[in-house]
JSON list of C-alpha atoms in Angstrom, two decimals:
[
{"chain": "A", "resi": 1, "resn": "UNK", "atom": "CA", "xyz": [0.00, 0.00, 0.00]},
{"chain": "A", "resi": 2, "resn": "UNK", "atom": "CA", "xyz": [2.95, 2.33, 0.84]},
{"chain": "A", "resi": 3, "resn": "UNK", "atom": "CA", "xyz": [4.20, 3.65, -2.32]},
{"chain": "A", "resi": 4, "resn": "UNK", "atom": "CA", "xyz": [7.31, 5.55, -2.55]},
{"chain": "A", "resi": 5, "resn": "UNK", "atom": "CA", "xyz": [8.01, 9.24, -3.53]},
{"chain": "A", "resi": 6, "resn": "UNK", "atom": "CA", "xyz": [10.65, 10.28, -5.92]},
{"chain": "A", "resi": 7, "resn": "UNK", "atom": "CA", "xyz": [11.00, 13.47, -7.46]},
{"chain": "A", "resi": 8, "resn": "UNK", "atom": "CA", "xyz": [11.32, 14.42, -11.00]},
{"chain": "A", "resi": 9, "resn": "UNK", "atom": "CA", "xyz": [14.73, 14.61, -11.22]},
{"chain": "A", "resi": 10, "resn": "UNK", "atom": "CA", "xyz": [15.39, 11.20, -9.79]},
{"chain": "A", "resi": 11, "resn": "UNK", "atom": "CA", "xyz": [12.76, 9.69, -11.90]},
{"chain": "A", "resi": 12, "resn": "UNK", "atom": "CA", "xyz": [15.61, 11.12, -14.99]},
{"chain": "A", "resi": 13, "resn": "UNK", "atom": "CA", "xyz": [18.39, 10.22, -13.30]},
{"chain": "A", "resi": 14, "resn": "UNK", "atom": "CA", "xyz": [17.25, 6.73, -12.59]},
{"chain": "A", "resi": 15, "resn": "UNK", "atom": "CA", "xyz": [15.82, 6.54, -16.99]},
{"chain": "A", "resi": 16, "resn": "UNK", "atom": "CA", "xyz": [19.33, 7.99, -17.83]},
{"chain": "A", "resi": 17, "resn": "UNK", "atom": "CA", "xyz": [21.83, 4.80, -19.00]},
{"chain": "A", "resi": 18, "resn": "UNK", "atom": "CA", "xyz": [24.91, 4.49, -16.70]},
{"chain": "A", "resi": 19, "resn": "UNK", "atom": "CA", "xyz": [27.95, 5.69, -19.10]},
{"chain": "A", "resi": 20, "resn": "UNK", "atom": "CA", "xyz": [26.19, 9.56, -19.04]},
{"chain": "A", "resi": 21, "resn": "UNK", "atom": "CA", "xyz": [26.27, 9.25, -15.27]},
{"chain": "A", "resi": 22, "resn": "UNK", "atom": "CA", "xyz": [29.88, 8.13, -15.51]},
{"chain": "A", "resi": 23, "resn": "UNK", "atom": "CA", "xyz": [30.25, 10.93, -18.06]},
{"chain": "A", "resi": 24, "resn": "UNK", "atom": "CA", "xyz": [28.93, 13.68, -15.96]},
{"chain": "A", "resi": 25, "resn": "UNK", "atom": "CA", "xyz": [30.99, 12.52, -13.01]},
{"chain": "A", "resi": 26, "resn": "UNK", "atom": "CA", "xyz": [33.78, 12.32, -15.02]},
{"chain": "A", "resi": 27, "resn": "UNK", "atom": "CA", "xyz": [33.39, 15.92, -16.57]},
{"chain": "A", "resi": 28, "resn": "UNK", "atom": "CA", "xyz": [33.31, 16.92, -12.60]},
{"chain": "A", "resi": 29, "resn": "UNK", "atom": "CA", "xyz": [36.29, 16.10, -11.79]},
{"chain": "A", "resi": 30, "resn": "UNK", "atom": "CA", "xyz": [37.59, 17.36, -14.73]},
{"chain": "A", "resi": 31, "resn": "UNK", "atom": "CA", "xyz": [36.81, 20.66, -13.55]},
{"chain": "A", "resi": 32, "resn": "UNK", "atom": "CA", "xyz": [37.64, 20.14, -10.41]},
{"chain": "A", "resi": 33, "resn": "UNK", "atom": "CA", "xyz": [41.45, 19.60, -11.40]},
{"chain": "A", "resi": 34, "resn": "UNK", "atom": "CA", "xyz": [41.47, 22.53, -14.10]},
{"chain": "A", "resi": 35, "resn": "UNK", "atom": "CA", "xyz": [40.55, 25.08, -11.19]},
{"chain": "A", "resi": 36, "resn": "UNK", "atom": "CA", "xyz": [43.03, 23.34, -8.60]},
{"chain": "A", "resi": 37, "resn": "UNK", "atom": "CA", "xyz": [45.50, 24.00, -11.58]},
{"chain": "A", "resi": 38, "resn": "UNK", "atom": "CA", "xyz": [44.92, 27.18, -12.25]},
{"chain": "A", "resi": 39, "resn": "UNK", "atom": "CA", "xyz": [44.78, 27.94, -8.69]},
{"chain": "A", "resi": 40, "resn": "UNK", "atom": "CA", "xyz": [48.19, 26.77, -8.17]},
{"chain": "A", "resi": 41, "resn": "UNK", "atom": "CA", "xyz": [49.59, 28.13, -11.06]},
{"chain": "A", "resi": 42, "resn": "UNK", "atom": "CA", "xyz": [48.15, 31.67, -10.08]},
{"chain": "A", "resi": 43, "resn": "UNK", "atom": "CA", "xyz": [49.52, 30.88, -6.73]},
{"chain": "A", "resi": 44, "resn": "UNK", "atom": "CA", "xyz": [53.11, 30.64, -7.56]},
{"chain": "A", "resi": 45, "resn": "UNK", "atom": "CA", "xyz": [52.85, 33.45, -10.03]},
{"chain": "A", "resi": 46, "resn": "UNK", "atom": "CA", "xyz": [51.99, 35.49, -6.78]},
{"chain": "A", "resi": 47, "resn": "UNK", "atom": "CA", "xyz": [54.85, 34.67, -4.69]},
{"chain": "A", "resi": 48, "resn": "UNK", "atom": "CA", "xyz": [57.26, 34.96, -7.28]},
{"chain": "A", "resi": 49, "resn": "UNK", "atom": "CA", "xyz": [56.56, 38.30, -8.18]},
{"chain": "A", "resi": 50, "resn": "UNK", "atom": "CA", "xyz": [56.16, 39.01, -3.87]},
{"chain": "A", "resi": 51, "resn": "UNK", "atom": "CA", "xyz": [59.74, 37.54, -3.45]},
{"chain": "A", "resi": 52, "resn": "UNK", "atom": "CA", "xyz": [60.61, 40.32, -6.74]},
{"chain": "A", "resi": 53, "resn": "UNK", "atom": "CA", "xyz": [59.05, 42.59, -5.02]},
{"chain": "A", "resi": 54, "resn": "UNK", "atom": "CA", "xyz": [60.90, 41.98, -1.80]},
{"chain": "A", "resi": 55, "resn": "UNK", "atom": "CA", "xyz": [64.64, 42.01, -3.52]},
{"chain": "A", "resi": 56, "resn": "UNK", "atom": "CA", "xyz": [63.50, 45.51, -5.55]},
{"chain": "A", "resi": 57, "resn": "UNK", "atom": "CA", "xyz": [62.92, 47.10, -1.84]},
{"chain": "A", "resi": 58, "resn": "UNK", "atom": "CA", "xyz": [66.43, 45.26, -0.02]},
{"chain": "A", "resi": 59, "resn": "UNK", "atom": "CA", "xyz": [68.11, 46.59, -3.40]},
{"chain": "A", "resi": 60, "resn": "UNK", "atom": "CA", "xyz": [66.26, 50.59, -3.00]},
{"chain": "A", "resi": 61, "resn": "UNK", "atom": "CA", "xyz": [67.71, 50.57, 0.45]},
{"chain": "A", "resi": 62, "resn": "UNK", "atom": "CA", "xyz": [70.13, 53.64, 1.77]},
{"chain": "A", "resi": 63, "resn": "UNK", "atom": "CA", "xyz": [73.10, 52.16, 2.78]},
{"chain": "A", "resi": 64, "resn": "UNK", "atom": "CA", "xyz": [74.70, 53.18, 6.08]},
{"chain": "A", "resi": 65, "resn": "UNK", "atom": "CA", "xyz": [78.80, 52.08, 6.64]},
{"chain": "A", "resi": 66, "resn": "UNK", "atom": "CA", "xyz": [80.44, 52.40, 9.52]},
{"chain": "A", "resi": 67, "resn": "UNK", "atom": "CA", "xyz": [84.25, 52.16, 10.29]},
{"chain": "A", "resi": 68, "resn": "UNK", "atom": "CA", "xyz": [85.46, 48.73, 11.27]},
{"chain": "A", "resi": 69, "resn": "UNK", "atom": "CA", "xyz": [85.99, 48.26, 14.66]},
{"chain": "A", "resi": 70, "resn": "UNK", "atom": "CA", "xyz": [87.79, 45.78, 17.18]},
{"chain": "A", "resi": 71, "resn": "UNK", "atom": "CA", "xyz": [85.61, 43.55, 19.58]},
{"chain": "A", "resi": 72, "resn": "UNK", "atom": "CA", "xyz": [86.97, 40.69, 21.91]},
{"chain": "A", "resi": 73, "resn": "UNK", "atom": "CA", "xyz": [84.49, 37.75, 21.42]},
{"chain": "A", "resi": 74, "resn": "UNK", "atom": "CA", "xyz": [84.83, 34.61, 23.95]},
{"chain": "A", "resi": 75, "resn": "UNK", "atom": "CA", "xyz": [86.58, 31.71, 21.28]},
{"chain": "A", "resi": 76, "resn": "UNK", "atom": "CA", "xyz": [87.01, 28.46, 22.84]},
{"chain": "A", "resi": 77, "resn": "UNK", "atom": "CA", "xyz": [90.60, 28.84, 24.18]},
{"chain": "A", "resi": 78, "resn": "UNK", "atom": "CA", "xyz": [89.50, 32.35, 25.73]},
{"chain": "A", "resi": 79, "resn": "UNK", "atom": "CA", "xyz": [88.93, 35.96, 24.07]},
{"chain": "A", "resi": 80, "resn": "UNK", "atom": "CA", "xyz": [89.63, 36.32, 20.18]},
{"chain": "A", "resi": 81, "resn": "UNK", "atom": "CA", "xyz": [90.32, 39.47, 19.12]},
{"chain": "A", "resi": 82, "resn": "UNK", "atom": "CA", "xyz": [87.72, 39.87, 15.85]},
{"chain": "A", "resi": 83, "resn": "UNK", "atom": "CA", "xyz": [87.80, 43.32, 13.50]},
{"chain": "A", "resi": 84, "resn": "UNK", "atom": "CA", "xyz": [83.96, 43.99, 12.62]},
{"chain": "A", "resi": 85, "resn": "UNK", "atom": "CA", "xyz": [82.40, 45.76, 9.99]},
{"chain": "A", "resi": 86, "resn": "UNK", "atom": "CA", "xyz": [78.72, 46.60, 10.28]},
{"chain": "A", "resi": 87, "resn": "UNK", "atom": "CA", "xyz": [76.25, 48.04, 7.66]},
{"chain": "A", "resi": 88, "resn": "UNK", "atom": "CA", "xyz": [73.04, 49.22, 8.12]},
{"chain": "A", "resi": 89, "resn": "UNK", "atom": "CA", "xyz": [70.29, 49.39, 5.10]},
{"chain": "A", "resi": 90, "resn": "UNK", "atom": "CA", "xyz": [67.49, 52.16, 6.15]},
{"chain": "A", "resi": 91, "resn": "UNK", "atom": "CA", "xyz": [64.83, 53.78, 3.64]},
{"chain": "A", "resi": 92, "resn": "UNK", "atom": "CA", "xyz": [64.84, 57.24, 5.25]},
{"chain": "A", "resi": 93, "resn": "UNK", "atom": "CA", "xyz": [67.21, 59.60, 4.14]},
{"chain": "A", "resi": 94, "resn": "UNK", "atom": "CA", "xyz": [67.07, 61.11, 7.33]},
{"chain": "A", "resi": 95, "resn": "UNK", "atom": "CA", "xyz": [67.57, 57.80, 9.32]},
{"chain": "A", "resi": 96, "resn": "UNK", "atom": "CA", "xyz": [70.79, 57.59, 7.25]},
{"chain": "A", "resi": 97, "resn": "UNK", "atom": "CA", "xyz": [72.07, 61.55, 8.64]},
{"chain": "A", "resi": 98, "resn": "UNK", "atom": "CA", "xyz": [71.37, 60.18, 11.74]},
{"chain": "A", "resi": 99, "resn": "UNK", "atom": "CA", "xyz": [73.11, 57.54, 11.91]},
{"chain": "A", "resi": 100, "resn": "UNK", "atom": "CA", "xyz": [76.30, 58.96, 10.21]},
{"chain": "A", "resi": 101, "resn": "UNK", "atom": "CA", "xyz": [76.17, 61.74, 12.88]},
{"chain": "A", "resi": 102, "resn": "UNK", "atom": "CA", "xyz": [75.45, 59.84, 15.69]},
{"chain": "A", "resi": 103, "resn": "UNK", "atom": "CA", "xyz": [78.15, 57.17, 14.53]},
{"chain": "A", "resi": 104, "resn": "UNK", "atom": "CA", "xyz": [80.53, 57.15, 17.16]},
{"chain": "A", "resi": 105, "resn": "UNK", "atom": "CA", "xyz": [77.81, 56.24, 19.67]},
{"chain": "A", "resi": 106, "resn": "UNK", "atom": "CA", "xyz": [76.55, 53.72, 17.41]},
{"chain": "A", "resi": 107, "resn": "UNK", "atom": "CA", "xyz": [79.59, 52.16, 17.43]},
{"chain": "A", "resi": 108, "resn": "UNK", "atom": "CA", "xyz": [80.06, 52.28, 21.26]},
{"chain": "A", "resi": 109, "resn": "UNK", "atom": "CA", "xyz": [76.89, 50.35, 21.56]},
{"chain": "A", "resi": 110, "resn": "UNK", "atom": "CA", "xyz": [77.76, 47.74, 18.91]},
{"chain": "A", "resi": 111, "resn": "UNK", "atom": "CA", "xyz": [80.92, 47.45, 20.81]},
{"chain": "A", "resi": 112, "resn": "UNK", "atom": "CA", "xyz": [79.56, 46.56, 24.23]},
{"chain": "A", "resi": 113, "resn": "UNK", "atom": "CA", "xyz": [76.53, 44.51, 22.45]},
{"chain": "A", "resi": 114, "resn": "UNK", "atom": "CA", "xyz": [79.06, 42.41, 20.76]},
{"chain": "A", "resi": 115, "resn": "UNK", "atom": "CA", "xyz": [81.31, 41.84, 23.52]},
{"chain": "A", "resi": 116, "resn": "UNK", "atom": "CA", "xyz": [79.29, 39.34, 24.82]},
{"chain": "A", "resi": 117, "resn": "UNK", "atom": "CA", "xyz": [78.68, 37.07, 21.60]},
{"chain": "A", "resi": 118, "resn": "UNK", "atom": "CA", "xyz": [80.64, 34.07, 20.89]},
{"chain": "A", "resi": 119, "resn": "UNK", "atom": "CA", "xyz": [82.66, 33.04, 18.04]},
{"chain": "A", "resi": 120, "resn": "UNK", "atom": "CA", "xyz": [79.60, 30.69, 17.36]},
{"chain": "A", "resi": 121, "resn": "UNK", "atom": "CA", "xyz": [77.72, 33.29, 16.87]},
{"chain": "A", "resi": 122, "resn": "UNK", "atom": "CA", "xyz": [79.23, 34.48, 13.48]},
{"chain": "A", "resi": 123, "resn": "UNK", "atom": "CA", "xyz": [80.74, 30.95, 12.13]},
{"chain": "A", "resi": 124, "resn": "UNK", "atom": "CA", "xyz": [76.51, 29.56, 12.31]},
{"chain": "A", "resi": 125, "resn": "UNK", "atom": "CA", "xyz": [74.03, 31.53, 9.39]},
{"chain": "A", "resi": 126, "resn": "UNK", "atom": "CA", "xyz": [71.03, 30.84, 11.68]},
{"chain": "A", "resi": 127, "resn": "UNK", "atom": "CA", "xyz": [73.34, 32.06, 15.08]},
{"chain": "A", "resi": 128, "resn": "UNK", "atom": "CA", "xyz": [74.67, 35.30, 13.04]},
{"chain": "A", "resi": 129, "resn": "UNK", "atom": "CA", "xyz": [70.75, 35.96, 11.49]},
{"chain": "A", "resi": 130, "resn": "UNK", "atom": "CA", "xyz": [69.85, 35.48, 15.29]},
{"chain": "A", "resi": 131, "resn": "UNK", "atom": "CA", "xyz": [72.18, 38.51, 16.00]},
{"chain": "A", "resi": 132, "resn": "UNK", "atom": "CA", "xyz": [71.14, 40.57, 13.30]},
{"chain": "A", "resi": 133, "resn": "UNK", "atom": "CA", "xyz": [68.02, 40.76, 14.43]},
{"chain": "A", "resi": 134, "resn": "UNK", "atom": "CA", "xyz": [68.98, 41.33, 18.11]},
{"chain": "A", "resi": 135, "resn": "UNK", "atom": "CA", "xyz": [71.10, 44.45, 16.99]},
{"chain": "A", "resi": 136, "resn": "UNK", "atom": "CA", "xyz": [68.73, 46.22, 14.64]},
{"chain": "A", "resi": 137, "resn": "UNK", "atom": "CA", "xyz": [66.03, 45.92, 17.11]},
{"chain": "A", "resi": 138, "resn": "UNK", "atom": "CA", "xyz": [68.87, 47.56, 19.88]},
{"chain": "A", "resi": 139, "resn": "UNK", "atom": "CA", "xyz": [70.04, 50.29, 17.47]},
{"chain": "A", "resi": 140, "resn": "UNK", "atom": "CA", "xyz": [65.87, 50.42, 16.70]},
{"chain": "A", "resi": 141, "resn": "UNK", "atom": "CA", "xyz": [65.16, 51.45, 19.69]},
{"chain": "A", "resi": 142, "resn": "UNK", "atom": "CA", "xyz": [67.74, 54.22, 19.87]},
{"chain": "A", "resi": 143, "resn": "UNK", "atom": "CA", "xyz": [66.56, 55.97, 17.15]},
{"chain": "A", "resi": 144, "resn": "UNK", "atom": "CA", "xyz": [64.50, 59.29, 17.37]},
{"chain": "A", "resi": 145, "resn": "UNK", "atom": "CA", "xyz": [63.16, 58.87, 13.57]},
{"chain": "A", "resi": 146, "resn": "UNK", "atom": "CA", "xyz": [62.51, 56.13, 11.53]},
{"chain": "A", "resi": 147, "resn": "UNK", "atom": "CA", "xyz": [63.72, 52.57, 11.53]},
{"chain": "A", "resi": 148, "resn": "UNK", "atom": "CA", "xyz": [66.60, 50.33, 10.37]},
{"chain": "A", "resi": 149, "resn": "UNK", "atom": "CA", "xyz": [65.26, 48.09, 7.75]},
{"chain": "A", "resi": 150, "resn": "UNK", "atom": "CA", "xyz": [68.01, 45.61, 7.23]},
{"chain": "A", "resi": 151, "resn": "UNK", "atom": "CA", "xyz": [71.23, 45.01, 9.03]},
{"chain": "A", "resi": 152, "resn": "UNK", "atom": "CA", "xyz": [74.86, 43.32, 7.61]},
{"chain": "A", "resi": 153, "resn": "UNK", "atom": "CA", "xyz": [77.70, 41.98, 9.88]},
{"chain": "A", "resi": 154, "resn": "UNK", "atom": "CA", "xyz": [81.26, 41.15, 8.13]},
{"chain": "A", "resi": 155, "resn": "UNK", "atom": "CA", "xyz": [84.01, 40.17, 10.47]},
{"chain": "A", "resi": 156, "resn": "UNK", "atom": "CA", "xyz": [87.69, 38.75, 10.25]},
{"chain": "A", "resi": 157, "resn": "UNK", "atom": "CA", "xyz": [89.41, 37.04, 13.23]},
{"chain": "A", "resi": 158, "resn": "UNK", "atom": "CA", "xyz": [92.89, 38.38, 13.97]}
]
């Protein structure tokens, strides 16, 4: 007595032969890939021209040298005696004035930030990025305008 209900579009699914069903599932996932593709391929074309982007601004950077200095770094037979060279990569034009005026304190606060690192320190890239960081934030934090993008560290043991 119970009969059941189907709706329209079952009743055409159900009269449709079994290769257009294959067909239309087929033609899904056909799609399905060509947007994951694209996707991906619009995806990478964004962080391409992002990591462009990034190298144009390092490259646009003012450049800010100071005069190499002597620190004495703990080596593991006791102090080492290391010549230093910082550079300092700023946008502002007037960051750069400030820090070629203010230089010798710069330098005096590199000197006593530095005397505390190891040899370790600049031999390991993730170590010596580690420091980086450490000293733009420090020389950051001394400045009355602006902001030190990007920081360099060269150094020679004597």
């Amino acid at each position: 007595m119970e009969q059941a209900f189907q709706y329209k579009w079952e009743e055409q699914e159900s009269l449709k032969p079994s290769s257009s069903k294959n067909e239309s599932s087929f033609l899904l996932l056909f799609w399905i890939c060509f947007f994951l593709v694209c996707f991906m391929s619009l995806f990478l074309f964004g962080y391409k021209k992002f990591n462009s982007t990034q190298q144009t601004n390092t490259q646009s950077l003012h450049a800010v040298g100071m005069e190499p200095f002597l620190v004495r770094i703990l080596n593991q037979n006791g102090l080492a005696l290391t010549k230093v060279n910082v550079q300092f990569f700023v946008e502002d034009i007037r960051v750069q004035h400030e820090l070629l005026k203010d230089q010798a304190k710069y330098k005096e606060l590199l000197i006593f930030f530095l005397s505390n690192s190891k040899t370790s320190d600049f031999s390991d890239e993730f170590k010596k990025k580690d420091l980086q960081e450490k000293i733009k934030n420090h020389v950051n934090s001394f400045l009355s305008t602006g902001r030190v993008q990007n920081i360099e560290i060269n150094h020679q043991f004597i």
